[in-house]
Structures are given as C-alpha cells and as structure tokens.
Coordinates of C-alpha atoms in Angstrom, one line a residue:
X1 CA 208.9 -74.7 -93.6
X2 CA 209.0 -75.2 -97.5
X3 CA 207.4 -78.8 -97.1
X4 CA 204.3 -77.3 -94.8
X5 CA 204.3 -74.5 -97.9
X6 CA 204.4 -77.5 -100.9
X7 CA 201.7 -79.3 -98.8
X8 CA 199.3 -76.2 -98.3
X9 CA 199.8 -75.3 -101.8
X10 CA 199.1 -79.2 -103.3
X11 CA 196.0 -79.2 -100.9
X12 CA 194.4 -76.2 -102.4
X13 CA 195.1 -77.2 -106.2
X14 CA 194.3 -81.0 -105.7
X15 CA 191.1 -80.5 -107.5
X16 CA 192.2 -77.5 -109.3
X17 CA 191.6 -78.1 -113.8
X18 CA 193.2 -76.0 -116.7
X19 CA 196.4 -76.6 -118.5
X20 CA 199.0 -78.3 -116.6
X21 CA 201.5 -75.1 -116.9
X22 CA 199.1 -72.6 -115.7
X23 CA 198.5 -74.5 -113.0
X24 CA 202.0 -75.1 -111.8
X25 CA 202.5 -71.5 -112.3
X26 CA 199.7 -70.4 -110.1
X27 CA 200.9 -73.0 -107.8
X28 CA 204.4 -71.3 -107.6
X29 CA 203.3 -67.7 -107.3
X30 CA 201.0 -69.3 -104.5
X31 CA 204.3 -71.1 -103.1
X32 CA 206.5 -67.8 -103.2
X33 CA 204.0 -65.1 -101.5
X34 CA 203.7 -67.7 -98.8
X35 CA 207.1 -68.1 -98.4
X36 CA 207.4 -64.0 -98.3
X37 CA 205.3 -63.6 -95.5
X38 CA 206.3 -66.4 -93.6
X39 CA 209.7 -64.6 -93.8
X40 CA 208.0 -61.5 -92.6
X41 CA 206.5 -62.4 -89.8
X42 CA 209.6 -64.3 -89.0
X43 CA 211.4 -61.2 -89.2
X44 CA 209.3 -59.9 -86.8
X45 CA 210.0 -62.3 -83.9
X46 CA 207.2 -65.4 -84.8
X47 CA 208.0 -68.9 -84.5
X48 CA 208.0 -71.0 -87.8
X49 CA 204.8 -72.7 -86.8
X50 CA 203.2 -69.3 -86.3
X51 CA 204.1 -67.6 -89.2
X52 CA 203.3 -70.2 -91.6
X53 CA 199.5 -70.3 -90.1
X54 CA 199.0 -66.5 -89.8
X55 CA 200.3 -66.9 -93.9
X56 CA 197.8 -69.3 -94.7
X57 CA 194.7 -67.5 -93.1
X58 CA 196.0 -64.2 -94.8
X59 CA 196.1 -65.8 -98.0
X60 CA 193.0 -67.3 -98.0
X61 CA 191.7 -63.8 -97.8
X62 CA 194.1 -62.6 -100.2
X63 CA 192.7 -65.7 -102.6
X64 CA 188.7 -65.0 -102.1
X65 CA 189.8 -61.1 -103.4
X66 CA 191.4 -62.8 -106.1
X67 CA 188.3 -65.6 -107.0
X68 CA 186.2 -62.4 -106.7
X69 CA 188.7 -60.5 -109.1
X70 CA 188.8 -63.0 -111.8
X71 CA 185.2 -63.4 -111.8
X72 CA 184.8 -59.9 -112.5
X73 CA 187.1 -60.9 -115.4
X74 CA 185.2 -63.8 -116.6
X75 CA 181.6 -61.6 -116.6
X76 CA 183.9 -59.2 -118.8
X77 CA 185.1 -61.7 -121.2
X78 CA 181.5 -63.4 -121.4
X79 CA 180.2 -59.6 -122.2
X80 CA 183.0 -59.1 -124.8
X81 CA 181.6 -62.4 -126.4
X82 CA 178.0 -61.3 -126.2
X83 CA 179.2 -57.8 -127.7
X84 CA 180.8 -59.9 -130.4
X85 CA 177.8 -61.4 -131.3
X86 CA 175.7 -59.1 -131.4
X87 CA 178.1 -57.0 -134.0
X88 CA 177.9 -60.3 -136.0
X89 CA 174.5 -61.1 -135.8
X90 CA 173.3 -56.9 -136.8
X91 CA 176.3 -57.3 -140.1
X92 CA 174.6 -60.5 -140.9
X93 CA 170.6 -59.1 -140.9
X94 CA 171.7 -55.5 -142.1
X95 CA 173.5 -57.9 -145.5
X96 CA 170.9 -59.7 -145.8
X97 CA 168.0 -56.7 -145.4
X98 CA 170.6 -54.8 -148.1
X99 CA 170.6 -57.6 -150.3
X100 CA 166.9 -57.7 -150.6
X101 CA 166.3 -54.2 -150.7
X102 CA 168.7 -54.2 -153.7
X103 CA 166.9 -57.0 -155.5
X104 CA 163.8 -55.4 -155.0
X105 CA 165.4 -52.2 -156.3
X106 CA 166.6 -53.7 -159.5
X107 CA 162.6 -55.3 -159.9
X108 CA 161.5 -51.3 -159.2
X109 CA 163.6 -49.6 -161.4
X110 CA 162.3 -52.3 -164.2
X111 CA 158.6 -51.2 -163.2
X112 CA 158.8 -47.5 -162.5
X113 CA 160.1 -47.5 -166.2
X114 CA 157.2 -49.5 -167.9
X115 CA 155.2 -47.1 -165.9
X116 CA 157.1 -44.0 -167.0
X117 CA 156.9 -45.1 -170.9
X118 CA 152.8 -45.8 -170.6
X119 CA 152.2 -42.5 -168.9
X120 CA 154.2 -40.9 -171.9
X121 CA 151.8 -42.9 -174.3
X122 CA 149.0 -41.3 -172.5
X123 CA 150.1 -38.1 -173.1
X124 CA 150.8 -37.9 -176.1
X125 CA 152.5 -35.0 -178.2
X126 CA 150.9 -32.3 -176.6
X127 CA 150.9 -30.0 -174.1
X128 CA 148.1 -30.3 -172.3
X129 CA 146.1 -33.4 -171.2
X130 CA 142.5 -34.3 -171.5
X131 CA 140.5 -35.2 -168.0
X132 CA 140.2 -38.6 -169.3
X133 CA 144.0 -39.0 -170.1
X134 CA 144.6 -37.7 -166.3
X135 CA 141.7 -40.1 -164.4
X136 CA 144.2 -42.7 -166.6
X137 CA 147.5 -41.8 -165.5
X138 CA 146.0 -41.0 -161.8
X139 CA 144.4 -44.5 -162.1
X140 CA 147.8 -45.9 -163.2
X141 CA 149.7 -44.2 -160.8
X142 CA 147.0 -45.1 -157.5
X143 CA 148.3 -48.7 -157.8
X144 CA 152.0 -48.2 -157.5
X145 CA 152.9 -47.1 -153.6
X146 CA 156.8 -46.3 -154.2
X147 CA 156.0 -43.6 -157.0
X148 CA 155.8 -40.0 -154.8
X149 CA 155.4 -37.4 -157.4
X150 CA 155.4 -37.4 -161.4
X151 CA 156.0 -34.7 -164.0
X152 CA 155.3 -34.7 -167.3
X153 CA 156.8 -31.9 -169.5
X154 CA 156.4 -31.1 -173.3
X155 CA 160.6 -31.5 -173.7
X156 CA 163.6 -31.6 -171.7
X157 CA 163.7 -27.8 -172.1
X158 CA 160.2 -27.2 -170.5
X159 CA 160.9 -25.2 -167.5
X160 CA 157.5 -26.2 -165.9
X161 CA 155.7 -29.2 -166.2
X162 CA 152.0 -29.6 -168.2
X163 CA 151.2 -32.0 -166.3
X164 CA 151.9 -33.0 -161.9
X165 CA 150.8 -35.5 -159.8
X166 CA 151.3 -36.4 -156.6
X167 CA 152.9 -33.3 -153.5
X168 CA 156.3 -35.0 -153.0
X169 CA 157.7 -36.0 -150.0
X170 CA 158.2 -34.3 -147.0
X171 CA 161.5 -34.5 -144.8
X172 CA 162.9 -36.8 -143.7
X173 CA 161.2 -39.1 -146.2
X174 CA 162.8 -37.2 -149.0
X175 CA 165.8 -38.6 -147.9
X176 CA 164.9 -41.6 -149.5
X177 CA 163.7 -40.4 -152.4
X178 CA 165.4 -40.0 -156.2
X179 CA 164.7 -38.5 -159.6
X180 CA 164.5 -40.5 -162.7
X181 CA 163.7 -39.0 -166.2
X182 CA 162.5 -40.4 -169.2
X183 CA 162.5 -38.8 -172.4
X184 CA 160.4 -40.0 -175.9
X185 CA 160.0 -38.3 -178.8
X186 CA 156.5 -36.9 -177.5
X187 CA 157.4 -35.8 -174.5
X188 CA 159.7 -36.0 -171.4
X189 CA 158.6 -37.8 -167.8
X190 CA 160.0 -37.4 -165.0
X191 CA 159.1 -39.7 -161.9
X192 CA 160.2 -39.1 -157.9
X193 CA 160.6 -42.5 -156.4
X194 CA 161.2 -44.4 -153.0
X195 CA 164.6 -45.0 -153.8
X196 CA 165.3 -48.4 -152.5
X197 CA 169.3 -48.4 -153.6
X198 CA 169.8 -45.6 -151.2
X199 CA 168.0 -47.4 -148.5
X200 CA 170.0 -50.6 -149.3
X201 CA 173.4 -49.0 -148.6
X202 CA 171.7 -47.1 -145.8
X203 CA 171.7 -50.7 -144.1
X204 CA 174.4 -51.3 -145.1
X205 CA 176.1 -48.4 -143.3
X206 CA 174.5 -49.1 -140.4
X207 CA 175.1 -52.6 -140.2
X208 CA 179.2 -52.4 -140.5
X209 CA 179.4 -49.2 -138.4
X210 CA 178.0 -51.1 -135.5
X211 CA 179.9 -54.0 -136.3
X212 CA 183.0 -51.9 -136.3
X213 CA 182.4 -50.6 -133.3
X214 CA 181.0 -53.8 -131.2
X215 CA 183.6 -55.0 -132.6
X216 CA 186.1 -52.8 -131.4
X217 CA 184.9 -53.3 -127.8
X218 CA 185.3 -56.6 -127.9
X219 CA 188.6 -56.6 -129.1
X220 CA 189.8 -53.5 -126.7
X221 CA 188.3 -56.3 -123.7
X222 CA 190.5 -59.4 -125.4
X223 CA 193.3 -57.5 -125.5
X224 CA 193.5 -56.2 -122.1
X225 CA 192.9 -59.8 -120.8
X226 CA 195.9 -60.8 -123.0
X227 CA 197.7 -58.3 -121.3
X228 CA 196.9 -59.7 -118.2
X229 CA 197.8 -63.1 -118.7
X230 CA 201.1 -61.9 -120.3
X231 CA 202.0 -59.8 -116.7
X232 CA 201.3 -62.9 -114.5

C-alpha cells in the first residue's frame, strides 16, 4: 500500500518547482492524508486496492479546493504588493510636490517682502494716500496672484488700517492663507498671502498618512501569509 501511495504522490510532483524542502513537505502531508483515508475506508470493510483509488479520486478533489485556495492567496499577495506600491509611489510624489512647494515658498516669502517694502515707500508717512499712490500699489499688487488682501496702517498701534486692498479669502481657501507684517519707520504693512509652507506640509501629511496606512495593509496581508506558511 505505501509503495502505490509513494508512486501516486511522485507522479503528481514530477513536474512540480519551488524549493526542494517545500516540496518534500507538501509531498509528505500529500503521503500521510492518503495513507489516513486509505486506513479509513479499510476500516470500513474495503479491499486495499479499493481504498487506495476511492483516496486518490477524493484527493484530487480535495487538491483542486486547495489549487483554488492558494490562488486566492496568491491574488492576495499580488494585491498586498500593488497596495505597497501604491503607498510608495503617493510618499514619493507627495515629497517631491512638498519639496517644491517649499522652494517655491522660500522664493515667495523673498518676493512678497520686496513687495511689502515698495508699497510702504508709496505710502509714505502719512495717513492717508493719494489716488495716484493707490492706482500704484493696486497696479503693483494686480501682478502678483498669491497676495489676497493688504493693509497698510499708520503704526503697529493703528487699530484700523488707512489703506485695504483686496476682500480676503473665503473658506476653505483661508485655510491656506497667513499673515505677515512689515513694519518701517513710516508706516506698518501688513500682507495676507497664499501660504505655500502650509500647503507643503499639507502634502506632506497626506502623503505619509496614506503611506502608513497602505502600508499597514500590506503588512497585516504578509503577515497572515507568514502565519500560514508557519502552521503548514
């Protein structure tokens, strides 16, 4: 009986590749539920011959559940890899979009400043402004897109501006938005901005939370399989 057994079980992993081991191992759980049921049916009053064939045509069918099982495995572990990649790819363009938001920021803040210092030269030491200062700073101010609203006040301790332009921004685009004051001896500006530093670790936020949890998906799939192959 354990020869028919060995020469089923050689015949159905003559073609079989992997790793030696795993095969051998596969081989001998093959060998030993064979060898169970043979003993069952025995028990039950079947000839050798008998038993042995009802075994193998009940584990064929037991091993197309289990080509079907581990294919279902193999879609899950092709799925954990695509989830993986994903994650990496959305870190990798959410950096990268950071990285330039950032370096455009720093170029901003540089500009908004030079802007900040010329509208204070326009105005002057007063506390008022003259229609031709304001068609100036309006004209000024019509060529830069990431400047919302500005202020101009006499001194820091002006509680209302002698000079706005611009209506702010409206939610949620005031999320994005910051404050920056510049003070000169004449007077004090203050200028609402698209602020892109916020925006810059806004992707970058995004881009490790999903990473973190694509991540996690993928690993919570690896590890199950590892369970798996540990239990067989």
């Amino acid at each position: 009986m354990t020869r028919k057994i060995d020469e089923y079980v050689d015949q159905v992993y003559r073609h079989a590749k992997g790793n030696d081991q795993e095969i051998q191992e596969l081989k001998m759980e093959m060998k030993n539920h064979l060898l169970e049921t043979v003993q069952e049916l025995q028990a039950e009053g079947m000839t050798e011959d008998q038993a042995v064939q009802i075994a193998k045509e009940r584990f064929g069918e037991v091993n197309e559940l289990r080509n079907l099982v581990n294919q279902l495995f193999e879609r899950q572990k092709n799925f954990g890899k695509w989830v993986l990649s994903i994650g990496i790819g959305l870190l990798l363009t959410t950096v990268i979009a950071a990285v330039l938001t950032l370096i455009n920021g720093s170029n901003q803040a540089v500009e908004q400043a030079d802007i900040a210092y010329a509208i204070s030269e326009i105005a002057g030491n007063g506390d008022e402004l003259a229609d031709a200062d304001e068609q100036k700073i309006k004209t000024l101010l019509d060529q830069i897109s990431f400047i919302k609203e500005t202020r101009v006040y006499a001194d820091p301790s002006s509680a209302d501006p002698f000079y706005t332009s611009g209506n702010g921004s409206s939610f949620p685009a005031s999320l994005f938005t910051g404050e920056y004051s510049y003070g000169t001896d004449d007077n004090f500006v203050v200028l609402e901005v698209t602020d892109t530093w916020v925006i810059g670790v806004l992707f970058l936020a995004i881009g490790f939370t999903g990473f973190i949890t694509l991540f996690s998906i993928w690993f919570a799939i690896n590890r199950y399989h590892a369970k798996r192959k540990i239990q067989k």
